[in-house]
Structures are given as C-alpha cells and as structure tokens.
PDB file of C-alpha atoms in Angstrom:
ATOM      1  CA  UNK A   1      13.763 -12.012   3.034  1.00  0.00           C
ATOM      2  CA  UNK A   2      10.516 -10.926   2.031  1.00  0.00           C
ATOM      3  CA  UNK A   3      11.352  -8.784  -1.289  1.00  0.00           C
ATOM      4  CA  UNK A   4       8.660  -8.174  -4.812  1.00  0.00           C
ATOM      5  CA  UNK A   5      10.613  -6.617  -7.754  1.00  0.00           C
ATOM      6  CA  UNK A   6       8.254  -4.646 -10.682  1.00  0.00           C
ATOM      7  CA  UNK A   7       8.463  -3.508 -13.308  1.00  0.00           C
ATOM      8  CA  UNK A   8       9.883   0.087 -14.007  1.00  0.00           C
ATOM      9  CA  UNK A   9       7.699   2.908 -15.251  1.00  0.00           C
ATOM     10  CA  UNK A  10       7.149   5.318 -16.765  1.00  0.00           C
ATOM     11  CA  UNK A  11       4.921   2.939 -19.013  1.00  0.00           C
ATOM     12  CA  UNK A  12       2.996   5.416 -21.613  1.00  0.00           C
ATOM     13  CA  UNK A  13       0.523   3.714 -24.215  1.00  0.00           C
ATOM     14  CA  UNK A  14      -2.042   4.145 -26.566  1.00  0.00           C
ATOM     15  CA  UNK A  15      -5.600   3.960 -25.921  1.00  0.00           C
ATOM     16  CA  UNK A  16      -6.939   0.379 -26.700  1.00  0.00           C
ATOM     17  CA  UNK A  17      -3.198  -1.012 -26.563  1.00  0.00           C
ATOM     18  CA  UNK A  18      -2.338  -4.578 -24.829  1.00  0.00           C
ATOM     19  CA  UNK A  19      -0.556  -3.995 -20.889  1.00  0.00           C
ATOM     20  CA  UNK A  20       1.716  -5.835 -19.420  1.00  0.00           C
ATOM     21  CA  UNK A  21       3.316  -4.510 -15.792  1.00  0.00           C
ATOM     22  CA  UNK A  22       5.202  -7.193 -15.072  1.00  0.00           C
ATOM     23  CA  UNK A  23       5.989  -8.438 -11.286  1.00  0.00           C
ATOM     24  CA  UNK A  24       8.511 -11.276  -9.283  1.00  0.00           C
ATOM     25  CA  UNK A  25       8.557 -11.521  -5.572  1.00  0.00           C
ATOM     26  CA  UNK A  26      11.310 -13.727  -3.589  1.00  0.00           C
ATOM     27  CA  UNK A  27       9.098 -14.534  -0.397  1.00  0.00           C
ATOM     28  CA  UNK A  28       8.311 -17.658   2.120  1.00  0.00           C
ATOM     29  CA  UNK A  29       5.754 -20.251   1.716  1.00  0.00           C
ATOM     30  CA  UNK A  30       2.513 -19.759   0.228  1.00  0.00           C
ATOM     31  CA  UNK A  31       1.312 -15.687   0.124  1.00  0.00           C
ATOM     32  CA  UNK A  32      -1.904 -14.500  -1.220  1.00  0.00           C
ATOM     33  CA  UNK A  33      -0.538 -11.822  -4.059  1.00  0.00           C
ATOM     34  CA  UNK A  34      -1.841  -8.176  -4.453  1.00  0.00           C
ATOM     35  CA  UNK A  35      -2.008  -5.732  -6.880  1.00  0.00           C
ATOM     36  CA  UNK A  36      -3.295  -2.195  -6.023  1.00  0.00           C
ATOM     37  CA  UNK A  37      -4.002   0.206  -7.917  1.00  0.00           C
ATOM     38  CA  UNK A  38      -3.739   4.268  -7.004  1.00  0.00           C
ATOM     39  CA  UNK A  39      -5.538   6.710  -9.280  1.00  0.00           C
ATOM     40  CA  UNK A  40      -3.722  10.592  -9.003  1.00  0.00           C
ATOM     41  CA  UNK A  41      -4.548  12.338  -5.933  1.00  0.00           C
ATOM     42  CA  UNK A  42      -6.080   8.772  -4.132  1.00  0.00           C
ATOM     43  CA  UNK A  43      -5.123   6.427  -1.770  1.00  0.00           C
ATOM     44  CA  UNK A  44      -4.619   2.443  -2.467  1.00  0.00           C
ATOM     45  CA  UNK A  45      -7.171   0.547  -3.699  1.00  0.00           C
ATOM     46  CA  UNK A  46      -7.169  -3.815  -3.786  1.00  0.00           C
ATOM     47  CA  UNK A  47      -7.546  -3.407  -7.874  1.00  0.00           C
ATOM     48  CA  UNK A  48      -7.579  -7.905  -7.356  1.00  0.00           C
ATOM     49  CA  UNK A  49      -5.904 -11.036  -5.279  1.00  0.00           C
ATOM     50  CA  UNK A  50      -5.215 -14.178  -5.736  1.00  0.00           C
ATOM     51  CA  UNK A  51      -4.948 -16.606  -3.164  1.00  0.00           C
ATOM     52  CA  UNK A  52      -2.964 -19.646  -4.219  1.00  0.00           C
ATOM     53  CA  UNK A  53      -1.014 -21.083  -7.339  1.00  0.00           C
ATOM     54  CA  UNK A  54      -3.032 -20.922 -10.737  1.00  0.00           C
ATOM     55  CA  UNK A  55      -5.784 -18.573  -9.113  1.00  0.00           C
ATOM     56  CA  UNK A  56      -6.213 -15.904 -11.622  1.00  0.00           C
ATOM     57  CA  UNK A  57      -7.454 -12.512 -10.230  1.00  0.00           C
ATOM     58  CA  UNK A  58      -9.194  -9.854 -12.840  1.00  0.00           C
ATOM     59  CA  UNK A  59     -12.021  -6.827 -11.819  1.00  0.00           C
ATOM     60  CA  UNK A  60     -12.535  -4.303 -14.142  1.00  0.00           C
ATOM     61  CA  UNK A  61     -10.807  -6.024 -17.850  1.00  0.00           C
ATOM     62  CA  UNK A  62      -7.496  -6.412 -15.833  1.00  0.00           C
ATOM     63  CA  UNK A  63      -6.371 -10.059 -14.979  1.00  0.00           C
ATOM     64  CA  UNK A  64      -3.346 -11.583 -13.091  1.00  0.00           C
ATOM     65  CA  UNK A  65      -2.053 -15.420 -12.762  1.00  0.00           C
ATOM     66  CA  UNK A  66      -0.528 -16.545  -9.251  1.00  0.00           C
ATOM     67  CA  UNK A  67       2.788 -18.475 -10.882  1.00  0.00           C
ATOM     68  CA  UNK A  68       4.085 -20.725  -8.186  1.00  0.00           C
ATOM     69  CA  UNK A  69       7.059 -21.988  -9.798  1.00  0.00           C
ATOM     70  CA  UNK A  70       8.151 -18.231 -11.391  1.00  0.00           C
ATOM     71  CA  UNK A  71       7.107 -16.794  -7.964  1.00  0.00           C
ATOM     72  CA  UNK A  72       5.165 -14.838 -10.611  1.00  0.00           C
ATOM     73  CA  UNK A  73       2.534 -12.026 -10.313  1.00  0.00           C
ATOM     74  CA  UNK A  74       1.747 -10.479 -14.016  1.00  0.00           C
ATOM     75  CA  UNK A  75      -0.642  -7.560 -14.320  1.00  0.00           C
ATOM     76  CA  UNK A  76      -2.551  -8.057 -17.752  1.00  0.00           C
ATOM     77  CA  UNK A  77      -4.104  -5.372 -19.580  1.00  0.00           C
ATOM     78  CA  UNK A  78      -6.191  -5.979 -23.015  1.00  0.00           C
ATOM     79  CA  UNK A  79      -7.191  -2.952 -23.853  1.00  0.00           C
ATOM     80  CA  UNK A  80      -6.438  -0.339 -21.540  1.00  0.00           C
ATOM     81  CA  UNK A  81      -8.324   2.806 -21.758  1.00  0.00           C
ATOM     82  CA  UNK A  82      -7.257   7.072 -19.909  1.00  0.00           C
ATOM     83  CA  UNK A  83      -8.939   6.260 -17.620  1.00  0.00           C
ATOM     84  CA  UNK A  84      -6.556   2.980 -16.450  1.00  0.00           C
ATOM     85  CA  UNK A  85      -3.638   6.138 -16.108  1.00  0.00           C
ATOM     86  CA  UNK A  86      -2.711   4.761 -13.099  1.00  0.00           C
ATOM     87  CA  UNK A  87       0.065   4.091 -10.300  1.00  0.00           C
ATOM     88  CA  UNK A  88       0.120   0.358 -10.017  1.00  0.00           C
ATOM     89  CA  UNK A  89       1.450  -1.530  -7.172  1.00  0.00           C
ATOM     90  CA  UNK A  90       2.306  -5.508  -7.218  1.00  0.00           C
ATOM     91  CA  UNK A  91       1.842  -6.670  -3.036  1.00  0.00           C
ATOM     92  CA  UNK A  92       2.402 -10.339  -1.209  1.00  0.00           C
ATOM     93  CA  UNK A  93       1.845 -11.009   1.259  1.00  0.00           C
ATOM     94  CA  UNK A  94       4.895 -11.297   3.875  1.00  0.00           C
ATOM     95  CA  UNK A  95       5.675 -12.886   6.347  1.00  0.00           C
ATOM     96  CA  UNK A  96       5.639 -10.558   9.785  1.00  0.00           C
ATOM     97  CA  UNK A  97       2.281  -9.818   8.376  1.00  0.00           C
ATOM     98  CA  UNK A  98       2.794  -7.070   6.186  1.00  0.00           C
ATOM     99  CA  UNK A  99       2.324  -6.483   2.813  1.00  0.00           C
ATOM    100  CA  UNK A 100       5.400  -6.144   0.422  1.00  0.00           C
ATOM    101  CA  UNK A 101       4.693  -3.613  -1.806  1.00  0.00           C
ATOM    102  CA  UNK A 102       6.755  -2.815  -5.438  1.00  0.00           C
ATOM    103  CA  UNK A 103       7.579   0.725  -6.266  1.00  0.00           C
ATOM    104  CA  UNK A 104       5.135   1.487  -8.215  1.00  0.00           C
ATOM    105  CA  UNK A 105       4.536   1.007 -12.279  1.00  0.00           C
ATOM    106  CA  UNK A 106       3.130   4.827 -13.341  1.00  0.00           C
ATOM    107  CA  UNK A 107       0.713   4.113 -16.637  1.00  0.00           C
ATOM    108  CA  UNK A 108       0.269   7.008 -18.660  1.00  0.00           C
ATOM    109  CA  UNK A 109      -2.788   6.466 -21.297  1.00  0.00           C
ATOM    110  CA  UNK A 110      -3.173   8.251 -24.487  1.00  0.00           C
ATOM    111  CA  UNK A 111      -6.626   9.487 -26.928  1.00  0.00           C
TER     112      UNK A 111
ATOM    113  CA  UNK B   1     -19.818   1.062   5.109  1.00  0.00           C
ATOM    114  CA  UNK B   2     -15.593  -0.261   5.149  1.00  0.00           C
ATOM    115  CA  UNK B   3     -12.986   2.054   6.076  1.00  0.00           C
ATOM    116  CA  UNK B   4     -10.177   3.581   7.034  1.00  0.00           C
ATOM    117  CA  UNK B   5     -10.058   8.000   7.497  1.00  0.00           C
ATOM    118  CA  UNK B   6      -6.965   9.782   8.281  1.00  0.00           C
ATOM    119  CA  UNK B   7      -7.073  13.255   9.250  1.00  0.00           C
ATOM    120  CA  UNK B   8      -6.158  15.836   8.164  1.00  0.00           C
ATOM    121  CA  UNK B   9      -5.612  14.909   4.413  1.00  0.00           C
ATOM    122  CA  UNK B  10      -3.351  18.310   3.775  1.00  0.00           C
ATOM    123  CA  UNK B  11      -0.109  19.562   6.364  1.00  0.00           C
ATOM    124  CA  UNK B  12       1.953  22.130   6.305  1.00  0.00           C
ATOM    125  CA  UNK B  13       4.706  22.193   9.891  1.00  0.00           C
ATOM    126  CA  UNK B  14       7.396  24.101  10.910  1.00  0.00           C
ATOM    127  CA  UNK B  15      10.505  21.603  11.869  1.00  0.00           C
ATOM    128  CA  UNK B  16      10.227  20.670  15.260  1.00  0.00           C
ATOM    129  CA  UNK B  17       6.875  21.470  15.979  1.00  0.00           C
ATOM    130  CA  UNK B  18       5.507  18.532  17.251  1.00  0.00           C
ATOM    131  CA  UNK B  19       2.056  16.540  15.069  1.00  0.00           C
ATOM    132  CA  UNK B  20      -0.204  13.294  15.478  1.00  0.00           C
ATOM    133  CA  UNK B  21      -1.013  12.249  12.312  1.00  0.00           C
ATOM    134  CA  UNK B  22      -4.711  10.086  12.960  1.00  0.00           C
ATOM    135  CA  UNK B  23      -6.096   7.294  11.938  1.00  0.00           C
ATOM    136  CA  UNK B  24      -8.642   5.567  12.361  1.00  0.00           C
ATOM    137  CA  UNK B  25     -11.340   1.589  10.413  1.00  0.00           C
ATOM    138  CA  UNK B  26     -14.476   0.771  11.790  1.00  0.00           C
ATOM    139  CA  UNK B  27     -13.772  -3.330  10.629  1.00  0.00           C
ATOM    140  CA  UNK B  28     -12.131  -4.604  13.687  1.00  0.00           C
ATOM    141  CA  UNK B  29      -9.745  -5.238  12.226  1.00  0.00           C
ATOM    142  CA  UNK B  30      -6.320  -6.167  14.336  1.00  0.00           C
ATOM    143  CA  UNK B  31      -3.610  -5.346  12.191  1.00  0.00           C
ATOM    144  CA  UNK B  32      -3.064  -1.760  11.891  1.00  0.00           C
ATOM    145  CA  UNK B  33       0.087   0.262  10.058  1.00  0.00           C
ATOM    146  CA  UNK B  34       1.885   3.523   7.752  1.00  0.00           C
ATOM    147  CA  UNK B  35       3.709   3.818   5.355  1.00  0.00           C
ATOM    148  CA  UNK B  36       5.615   6.495   3.850  1.00  0.00           C
ATOM    149  CA  UNK B  37       5.042   6.945  -0.390  1.00  0.00           C
ATOM    150  CA  UNK B  38       8.256   8.836  -1.252  1.00  0.00           C
ATOM    151  CA  UNK B  39       8.898   9.496  -5.209  1.00  0.00           C
ATOM    152  CA  UNK B  40      11.046   6.675  -6.842  1.00  0.00           C
ATOM    153  CA  UNK B  41      10.847   4.782  -3.483  1.00  0.00           C
ATOM    154  CA  UNK B  42       6.864   2.957  -3.435  1.00  0.00           C
ATOM    155  CA  UNK B  43       4.904   2.295  -0.531  1.00  0.00           C
ATOM    156  CA  UNK B  44       8.115   2.419   2.764  1.00  0.00           C
ATOM    157  CA  UNK B  45       6.243   0.502   5.581  1.00  0.00           C
ATOM    158  CA  UNK B  46       7.136   2.756   8.977  1.00  0.00           C
ATOM    159  CA  UNK B  47       5.626   0.994  12.061  1.00  0.00           C
ATOM    160  CA  UNK B  48       3.003  -2.117  12.397  1.00  0.00           C
ATOM    161  CA  UNK B  49      -0.010  -2.688  15.335  1.00  0.00           C
ATOM    162  CA  UNK B  50      -0.976  -6.585  15.494  1.00  0.00           C
ATOM    163  CA  UNK B  51      -3.867  -5.467  18.256  1.00  0.00           C
ATOM    164  CA  UNK B  52      -4.534  -3.412  21.051  1.00  0.00           C
ATOM    165  CA  UNK B  53      -1.134  -2.432  23.056  1.00  0.00           C
ATOM    166  CA  UNK B  54       1.790  -4.534  20.653  1.00  0.00           C
ATOM    167  CA  UNK B  55       4.136  -2.189  17.934  1.00  0.00           C
ATOM    168  CA  UNK B  56       7.240  -2.649  16.584  1.00  0.00           C
ATOM    169  CA  UNK B  57       8.757  -1.233  13.591  1.00  0.00           C
ATOM    170  CA  UNK B  58       8.461  -1.080  10.203  1.00  0.00           C
ATOM    171  CA  UNK B  59      11.650  -0.503   7.736  1.00  0.00           C
ATOM    172  CA  UNK B  60      12.178   2.937   8.433  1.00  0.00           C
ATOM    173  CA  UNK B  61      10.586   4.390  11.576  1.00  0.00           C
ATOM    174  CA  UNK B  62      12.935   6.643  13.468  1.00  0.00           C
ATOM    175  CA  UNK B  63      10.884  10.645  13.638  1.00  0.00           C
ATOM    176  CA  UNK B  64       7.756   8.714  14.200  1.00  0.00           C
ATOM    177  CA  UNK B  65       6.246   7.119  17.073  1.00  0.00           C
ATOM    178  CA  UNK B  66       2.922   5.517  17.241  1.00  0.00           C
ATOM    179  CA  UNK B  67      -0.159   3.458  19.999  1.00  0.00           C
ATOM    180  CA  UNK B  68      -2.145   1.739  20.006  1.00  0.00           C
ATOM    181  CA  UNK B  69      -4.580   2.610  23.079  1.00  0.00           C
ATOM    182  CA  UNK B  70      -7.934   1.167  21.103  1.00  0.00           C
ATOM    183  CA  UNK B  71      -8.161  -1.449  18.274  1.00  0.00           C
ATOM    184  CA  UNK B  72     -10.227   1.181  16.193  1.00  0.00           C
ATOM    185  CA  UNK B  73      -6.826   3.577  16.542  1.00  0.00           C
ATOM    186  CA  UNK B  74      -3.210   3.983  14.853  1.00  0.00           C
ATOM    187  CA  UNK B  75      -1.981   7.947  15.509  1.00  0.00           C
ATOM    188  CA  UNK B  76       1.091   8.371  14.391  1.00  0.00           C
ATOM    189  CA  UNK B  77       2.905  11.271  15.747  1.00  0.00           C
ATOM    190  CA  UNK B  78       6.458  13.604  14.973  1.00  0.00           C
ATOM    191  CA  UNK B  79       7.606  14.273  17.508  1.00  0.00           C
ATOM    192  CA  UNK B  80      10.279  16.718  15.918  1.00  0.00           C
ATOM    193  CA  UNK B  81       8.939  16.875  12.488  1.00  0.00           C
ATOM    194  CA  UNK B  82      12.186  17.688   9.945  1.00  0.00           C
ATOM    195  CA  UNK B  83      12.014  18.576   6.402  1.00  0.00           C
ATOM    196  CA  UNK B  84      12.898  14.525   5.203  1.00  0.00           C
ATOM    197  CA  UNK B  85       9.685  13.498   6.548  1.00  0.00           C
ATOM    198  CA  UNK B  86       8.056  16.046   4.029  1.00  0.00           C
ATOM    199  CA  UNK B  87       6.037  13.265   2.473  1.00  0.00           C
ATOM    200  CA  UNK B  88       2.870  11.524   1.247  1.00  0.00           C
ATOM    201  CA  UNK B  89       1.300   9.729   4.561  1.00  0.00           C
ATOM    202  CA  UNK B  90      -0.754   5.733   4.553  1.00  0.00           C
ATOM    203  CA  UNK B  91      -2.687   4.146   7.444  1.00  0.00           C
ATOM    204  CA  UNK B  92      -3.890   1.273   6.046  1.00  0.00           C
ATOM    205  CA  UNK B  93      -6.165  -1.500   8.442  1.00  0.00           C
ATOM    206  CA  UNK B  94      -5.981  -5.896   7.119  1.00  0.00           C
ATOM    207  CA  UNK B  95      -8.512  -8.745   8.289  1.00  0.00           C
ATOM    208  CA  UNK B  96      -5.951 -10.957  10.420  1.00  0.00           C
ATOM    209  CA  UNK B  97      -2.294 -11.228  10.367  1.00  0.00           C
ATOM    210  CA  UNK B  98      -3.815 -14.298   7.718  1.00  0.00           C
ATOM    211  CA  UNK B  99      -0.907 -13.437   4.208  1.00  0.00           C
ATOM    212  CA  UNK B 100      -4.161 -13.753   2.272  1.00  0.00           C
ATOM    213  CA  UNK B 101      -6.079 -10.880   3.739  1.00  0.00           C
ATOM    214  CA  UNK B 102      -6.189  -7.386   1.730  1.00  0.00           C
ATOM    215  CA  UNK B 103      -5.513  -3.622   2.523  1.00  0.00           C
ATOM    216  CA  UNK B 104      -7.483  -1.103   3.326  1.00  0.00           C
ATOM    217  CA  UNK B 105      -5.808   1.885   3.264  1.00  0.00           C
ATOM    218  CA  UNK B 106      -7.008   5.760   4.033  1.00  0.00           C
ATOM    219  CA  UNK B 107      -6.608   8.217   0.924  1.00  0.00           C
ATOM    220  CA  UNK B 108      -4.089   9.291   2.490  1.00  0.00           C
ATOM    221  CA  UNK B 109      -2.288  13.133   4.360  1.00  0.00           C
ATOM    222  CA  UNK B 110      -0.173  15.308   2.495  1.00  0.00           C
ATOM    223  CA  UNK B 111       3.041  17.033   4.692  1.00  0.00           C
ATOM    224  CA  UNK B 112       5.127  18.771   4.284  1.00  0.00           C
ATOM    225  CA  UNK B 113       7.186  20.576   6.791  1.00  0.00           C
ATOM    226  CA  UNK B 114       9.442  23.053   6.461  1.00  0.00           C
TER     227      UNK B 114
END
C-alpha cells in the first residue's frame, strides 16, 4: 500500500543554518507530493507542493523537488529562522483520495 | 475566506458521555476526512467521506462515527468516549478525489477524556 517515510526528529538548528528533512514514499502511479507545516498550537497548512516528476515546489524560502527515480521529496531551506520552528509533514497523495502523512519532523531553531 | 471550521477547539469530558465535534467547510469540497494526532504517531485517518452520504473507515475508526448529510458538514461522533481517545483531532477537506489537490485543515480540537 501507499506509505511515506520521513526523517525522524527532533531537529535542532542554529539560526541561518541549512535545513534538510528527508522524505521518501511508496505509492501507485504518480501522486502529487505535499509538505505541510504545523506551527505551535495551530492546524496544518500547506507549505509547498509538486504535481509531477522534476517539479520543484517552493514557498517561504523552502524548496522540494519531485524525484520520481528515487521516490523522494526532500525539504530544504538555505537559511532557517527562529520563526521556522514547527512540525513538518511530508504527504504524498494516496490512491484512495487521502493524503498519506509521515510522522512529522519537529524543527527547533535557536537564535 | 476559504476555511475549514471545527468546534469546539478544546473539550474535556468524562468517560462514556457522548460528544460531537463539528466540522464545516465553505469551499464546496467533495472529500472530507478526520484525523487524530498523537505524539510519536503522526496523523492517522479516522474516517473519510467522498461525497454526501458516502463515508468509509480510515486507519483507526474504532470508537468513532461520522455522517455526511450535507456537503459542507462532516461531524465526528464519539458515542462512548474513553481515555484512549484523548487526542488532537483535525478535520480536512479536499477539492476532488484527484491526487493533485491539496487538503485544507481546521484548527484542531483538543479532546481530553477523563
């Protein structure tokens, strides 16, 4: 069945450090791929998405590229800020219409 | 403004007392679903609905009921809550069954069952 494996956290970085959160998935066909972010005390909101192979999604300085050959969608940011502290979820679109969520990666950015 | 609205945001109840968490979306989405979020377990789907009067079980449906009488509403019902249902609950909606569309989430309902 459809599944996703996401880098376990928590991840603690200093401000302006480089961030990578790994995500690989197993899915039938060619799903769209999503990254969601959950700030403390809030619901999930879409961070970025990619709908086909080699697409790059980007938003707020975050990027992720749809790698069909490696079934991966790693999240990157060149210089993190304290305000990026949150939980990040990788989520491919499942074959049943749902989104398959990873367990989430908690990021803490220290000043 | 496009949104998914859940109520209540916080709820403390006692074991066995029936409760309903409401969810409403204003985007005319066909697909709606409920998730629970627990530490170390991520988001797990409880129930989903592909359209009015069409519902199906997700990964963890035991102890929950849902209904979809109108397109915009998808309430979650706990007939006899137990402490292991203490969790953070999210409602979500999507435009179509298609795998390209993003999901929109409510703000969450933090439920404590004592």
